[in-house]
PDB file of C-alpha atoms and ligand atoms in Angstrom:
ATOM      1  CA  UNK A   1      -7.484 -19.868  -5.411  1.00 49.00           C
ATOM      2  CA  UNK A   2      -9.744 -19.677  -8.764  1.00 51.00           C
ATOM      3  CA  UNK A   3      -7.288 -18.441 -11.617  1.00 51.00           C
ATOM      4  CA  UNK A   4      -7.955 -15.050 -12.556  1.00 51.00           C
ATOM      5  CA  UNK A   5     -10.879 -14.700 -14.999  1.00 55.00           C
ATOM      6  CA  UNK A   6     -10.466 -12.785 -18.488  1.00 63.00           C
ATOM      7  CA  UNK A   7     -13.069 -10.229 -17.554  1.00 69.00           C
ATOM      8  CA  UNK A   8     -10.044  -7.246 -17.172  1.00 88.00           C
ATOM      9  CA  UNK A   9      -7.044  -6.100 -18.749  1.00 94.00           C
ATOM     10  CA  UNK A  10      -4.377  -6.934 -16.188  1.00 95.00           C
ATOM     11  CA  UNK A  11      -1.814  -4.903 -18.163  1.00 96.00           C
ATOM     12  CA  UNK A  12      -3.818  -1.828 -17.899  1.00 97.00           C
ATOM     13  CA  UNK A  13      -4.250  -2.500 -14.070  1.00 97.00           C
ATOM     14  CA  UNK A  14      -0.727  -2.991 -13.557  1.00 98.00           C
ATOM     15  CA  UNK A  15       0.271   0.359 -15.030  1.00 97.00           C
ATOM     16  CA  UNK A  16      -1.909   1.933 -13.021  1.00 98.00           C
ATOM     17  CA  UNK A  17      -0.743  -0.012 -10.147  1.00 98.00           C
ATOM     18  CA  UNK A  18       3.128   0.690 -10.747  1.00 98.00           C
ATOM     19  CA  UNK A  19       1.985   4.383 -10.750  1.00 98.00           C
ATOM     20  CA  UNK A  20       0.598   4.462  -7.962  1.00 98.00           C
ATOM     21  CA  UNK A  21       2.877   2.423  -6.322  1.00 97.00           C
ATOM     22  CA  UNK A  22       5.555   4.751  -6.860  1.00 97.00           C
ATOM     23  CA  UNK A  23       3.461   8.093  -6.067  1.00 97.00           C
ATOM     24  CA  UNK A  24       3.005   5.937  -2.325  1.00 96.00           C
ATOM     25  CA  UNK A  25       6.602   5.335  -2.102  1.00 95.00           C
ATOM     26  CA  UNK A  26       7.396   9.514  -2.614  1.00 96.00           C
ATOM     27  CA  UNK A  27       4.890  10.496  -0.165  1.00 94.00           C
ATOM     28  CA  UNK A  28       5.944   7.722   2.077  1.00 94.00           C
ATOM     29  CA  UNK A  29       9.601   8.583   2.085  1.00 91.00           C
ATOM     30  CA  UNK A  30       8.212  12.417   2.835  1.00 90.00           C
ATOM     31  CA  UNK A  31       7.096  11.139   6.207  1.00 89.00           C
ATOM     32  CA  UNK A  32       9.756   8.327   7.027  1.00 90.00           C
ATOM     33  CA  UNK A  33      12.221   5.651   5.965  1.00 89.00           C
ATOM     34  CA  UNK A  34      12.010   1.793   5.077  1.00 89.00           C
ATOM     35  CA  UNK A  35      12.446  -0.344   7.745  1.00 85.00           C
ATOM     36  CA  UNK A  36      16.320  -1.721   6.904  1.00 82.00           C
ATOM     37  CA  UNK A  37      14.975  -5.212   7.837  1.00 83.00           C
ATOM     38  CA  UNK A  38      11.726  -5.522   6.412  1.00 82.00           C
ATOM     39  CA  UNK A  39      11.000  -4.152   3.040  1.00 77.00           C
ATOM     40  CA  UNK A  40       7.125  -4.015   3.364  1.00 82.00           C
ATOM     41  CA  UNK A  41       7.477  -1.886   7.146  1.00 88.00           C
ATOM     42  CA  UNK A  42       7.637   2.087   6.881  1.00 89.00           C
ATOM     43  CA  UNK A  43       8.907   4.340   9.796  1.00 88.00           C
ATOM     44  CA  UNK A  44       8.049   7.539  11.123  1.00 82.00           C
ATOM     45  CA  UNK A  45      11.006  10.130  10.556  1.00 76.00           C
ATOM     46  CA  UNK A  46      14.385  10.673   9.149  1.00 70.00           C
ATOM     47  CA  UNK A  47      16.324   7.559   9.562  1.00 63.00           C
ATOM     48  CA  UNK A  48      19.299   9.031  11.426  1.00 59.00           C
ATOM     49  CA  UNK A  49      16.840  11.313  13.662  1.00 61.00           C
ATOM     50  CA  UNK A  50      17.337  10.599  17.600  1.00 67.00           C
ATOM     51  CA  UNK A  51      13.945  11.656  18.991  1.00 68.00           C
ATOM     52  CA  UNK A  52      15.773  12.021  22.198  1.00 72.00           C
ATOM     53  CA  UNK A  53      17.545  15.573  21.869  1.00 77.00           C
ATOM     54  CA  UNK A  54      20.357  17.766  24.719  1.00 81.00           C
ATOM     55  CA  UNK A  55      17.525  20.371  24.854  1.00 83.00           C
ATOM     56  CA  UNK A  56      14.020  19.400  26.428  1.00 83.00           C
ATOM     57  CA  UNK A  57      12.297  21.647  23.405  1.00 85.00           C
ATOM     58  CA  UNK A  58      13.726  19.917  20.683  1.00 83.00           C
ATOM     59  CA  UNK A  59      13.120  16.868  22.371  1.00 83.00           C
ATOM     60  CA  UNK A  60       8.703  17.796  22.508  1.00 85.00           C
ATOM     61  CA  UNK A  61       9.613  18.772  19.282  1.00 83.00           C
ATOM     62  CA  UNK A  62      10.758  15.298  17.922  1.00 82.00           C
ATOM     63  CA  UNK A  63       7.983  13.664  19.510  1.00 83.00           C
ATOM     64  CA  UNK A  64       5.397  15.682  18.293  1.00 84.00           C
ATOM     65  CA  UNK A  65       6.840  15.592  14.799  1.00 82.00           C
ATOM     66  CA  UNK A  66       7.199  11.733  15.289  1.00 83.00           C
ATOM     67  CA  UNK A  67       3.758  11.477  15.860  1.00 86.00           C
ATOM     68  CA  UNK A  68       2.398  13.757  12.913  1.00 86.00           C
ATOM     69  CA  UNK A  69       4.328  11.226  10.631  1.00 85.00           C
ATOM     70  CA  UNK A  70       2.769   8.213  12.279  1.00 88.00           C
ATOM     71  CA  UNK A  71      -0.737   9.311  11.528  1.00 91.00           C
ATOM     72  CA  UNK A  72       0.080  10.048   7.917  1.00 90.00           C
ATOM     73  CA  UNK A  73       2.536   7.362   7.253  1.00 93.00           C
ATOM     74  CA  UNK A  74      -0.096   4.334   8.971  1.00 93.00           C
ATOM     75  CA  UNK A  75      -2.465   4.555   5.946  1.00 95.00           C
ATOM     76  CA  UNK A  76       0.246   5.336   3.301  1.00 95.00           C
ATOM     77  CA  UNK A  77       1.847   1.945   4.613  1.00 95.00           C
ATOM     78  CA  UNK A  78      -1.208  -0.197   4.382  1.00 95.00           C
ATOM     79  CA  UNK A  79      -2.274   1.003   0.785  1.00 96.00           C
ATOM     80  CA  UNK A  80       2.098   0.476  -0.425  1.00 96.00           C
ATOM     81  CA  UNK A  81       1.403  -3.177   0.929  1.00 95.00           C
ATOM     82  CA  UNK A  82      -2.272  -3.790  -0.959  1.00 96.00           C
ATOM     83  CA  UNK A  83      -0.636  -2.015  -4.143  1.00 97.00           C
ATOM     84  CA  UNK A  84       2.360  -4.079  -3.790  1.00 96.00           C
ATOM     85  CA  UNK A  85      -0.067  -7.149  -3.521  1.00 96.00           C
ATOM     86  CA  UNK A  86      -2.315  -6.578  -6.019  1.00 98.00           C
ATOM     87  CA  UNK A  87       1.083  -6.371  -7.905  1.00 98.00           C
ATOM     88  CA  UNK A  88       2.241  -9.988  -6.772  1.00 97.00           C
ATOM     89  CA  UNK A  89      -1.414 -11.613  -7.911  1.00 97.00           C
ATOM     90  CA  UNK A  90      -0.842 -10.146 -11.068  1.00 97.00           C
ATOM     91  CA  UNK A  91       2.610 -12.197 -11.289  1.00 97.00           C
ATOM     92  CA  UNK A  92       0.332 -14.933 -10.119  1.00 96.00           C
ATOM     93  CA  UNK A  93      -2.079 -14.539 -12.187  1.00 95.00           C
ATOM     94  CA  UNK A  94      -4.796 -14.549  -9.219  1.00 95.00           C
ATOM     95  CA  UNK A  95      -5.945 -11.027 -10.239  1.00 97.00           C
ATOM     96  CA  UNK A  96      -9.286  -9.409 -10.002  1.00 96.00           C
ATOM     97  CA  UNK A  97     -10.417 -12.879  -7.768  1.00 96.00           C
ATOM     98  CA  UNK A  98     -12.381 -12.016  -4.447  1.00 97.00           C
ATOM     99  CA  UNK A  99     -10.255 -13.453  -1.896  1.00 96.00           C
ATOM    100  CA  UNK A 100     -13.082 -14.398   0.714  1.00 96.00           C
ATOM    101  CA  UNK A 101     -15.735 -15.859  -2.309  1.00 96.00           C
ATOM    102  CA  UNK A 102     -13.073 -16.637  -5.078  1.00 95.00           C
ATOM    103  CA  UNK A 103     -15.857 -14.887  -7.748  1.00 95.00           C
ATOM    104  CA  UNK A 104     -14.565 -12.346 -10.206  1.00 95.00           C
ATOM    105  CA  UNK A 105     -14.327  -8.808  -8.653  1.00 96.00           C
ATOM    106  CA  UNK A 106     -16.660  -6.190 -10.131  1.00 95.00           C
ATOM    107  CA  UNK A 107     -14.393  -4.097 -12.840  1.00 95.00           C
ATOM    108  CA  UNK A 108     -16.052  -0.986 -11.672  1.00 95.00           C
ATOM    109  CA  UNK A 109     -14.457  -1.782  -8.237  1.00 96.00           C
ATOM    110  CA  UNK A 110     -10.963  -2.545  -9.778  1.00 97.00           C
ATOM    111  CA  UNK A 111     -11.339   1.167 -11.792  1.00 96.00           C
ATOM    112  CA  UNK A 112     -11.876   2.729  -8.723  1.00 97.00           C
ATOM    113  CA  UNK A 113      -9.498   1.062  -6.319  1.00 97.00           C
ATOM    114  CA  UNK A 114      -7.049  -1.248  -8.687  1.00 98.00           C
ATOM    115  CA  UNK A 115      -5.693  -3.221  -5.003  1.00 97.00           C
ATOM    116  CA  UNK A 116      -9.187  -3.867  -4.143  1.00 97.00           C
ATOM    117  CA  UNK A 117      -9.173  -7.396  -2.304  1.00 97.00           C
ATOM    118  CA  UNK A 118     -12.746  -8.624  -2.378  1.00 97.00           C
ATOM    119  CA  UNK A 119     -15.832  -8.316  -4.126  1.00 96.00           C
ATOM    120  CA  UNK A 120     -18.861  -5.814  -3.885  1.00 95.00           C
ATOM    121  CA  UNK A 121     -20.411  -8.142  -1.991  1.00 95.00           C
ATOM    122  CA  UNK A 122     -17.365  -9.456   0.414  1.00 95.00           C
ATOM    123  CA  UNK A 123     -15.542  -5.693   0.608  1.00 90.00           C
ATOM    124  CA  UNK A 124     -16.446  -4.905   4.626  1.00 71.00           C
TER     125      UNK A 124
HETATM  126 ZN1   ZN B   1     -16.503 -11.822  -2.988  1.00 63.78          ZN
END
């Protein structure tokens, strides 16, 4: 991969990135725990909650609260890991480099999403 070009301020980008990093990991531990084997997996609930409860309501009850924190953890998880990558390049030093085209990506792109992966041209 291309080395990062000097077109952006990393530092800048990586306080922004720590800050939001650590606003994902509140709301993420609102909704669920770390996975005690893999750092970069989230799950749904209370670590210590059985979903599987002595009375059938509480039991509905679990599940249904299981699957409300899927469906707001699921994105949460996915922008932690692109955060916490866009992190890592900056260690790299691979920064603000399209991964599909290796060309520069846009600074008006990084300002509005600092773990953007690609280019204007490459983002869908
Ligand atoms: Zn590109």
């Amino acid at each position: 991969m291309k080395k990062q070009t000097s077109h952006i301020d990393t530092e800048y980008f990586r306080k922004r990135l720590e800050k939001e990093l650590s606003t994902l990991e509140a709301d993420l531990k609102s909704v669920g725990h770390r996975n005690t084997e893999n750092a970069r997996d989230w799950e749904p609930g209370a670590n210590d909650v059985d979903i599987e409860a002595s009375d059938p309501a509480d039991t509905a009850d679990n599940i249904e609260n299981y699957e409300l924190n899927t469906a707001i953890l699921k994105p949460l998880e996915i922008q932690y890991n692109d955060v916490r990558r866009a992190l890592d390049k900056i260690k790299k030093g691979t920064y603000g480099v399209c991964e599909i085209g290796g060309e520069p990506i846009e600074k008006e792109r990084l300002e509005a999403n600092p773990a953007a992966k690609t280019c204007l041209r490459h983002k869908d």
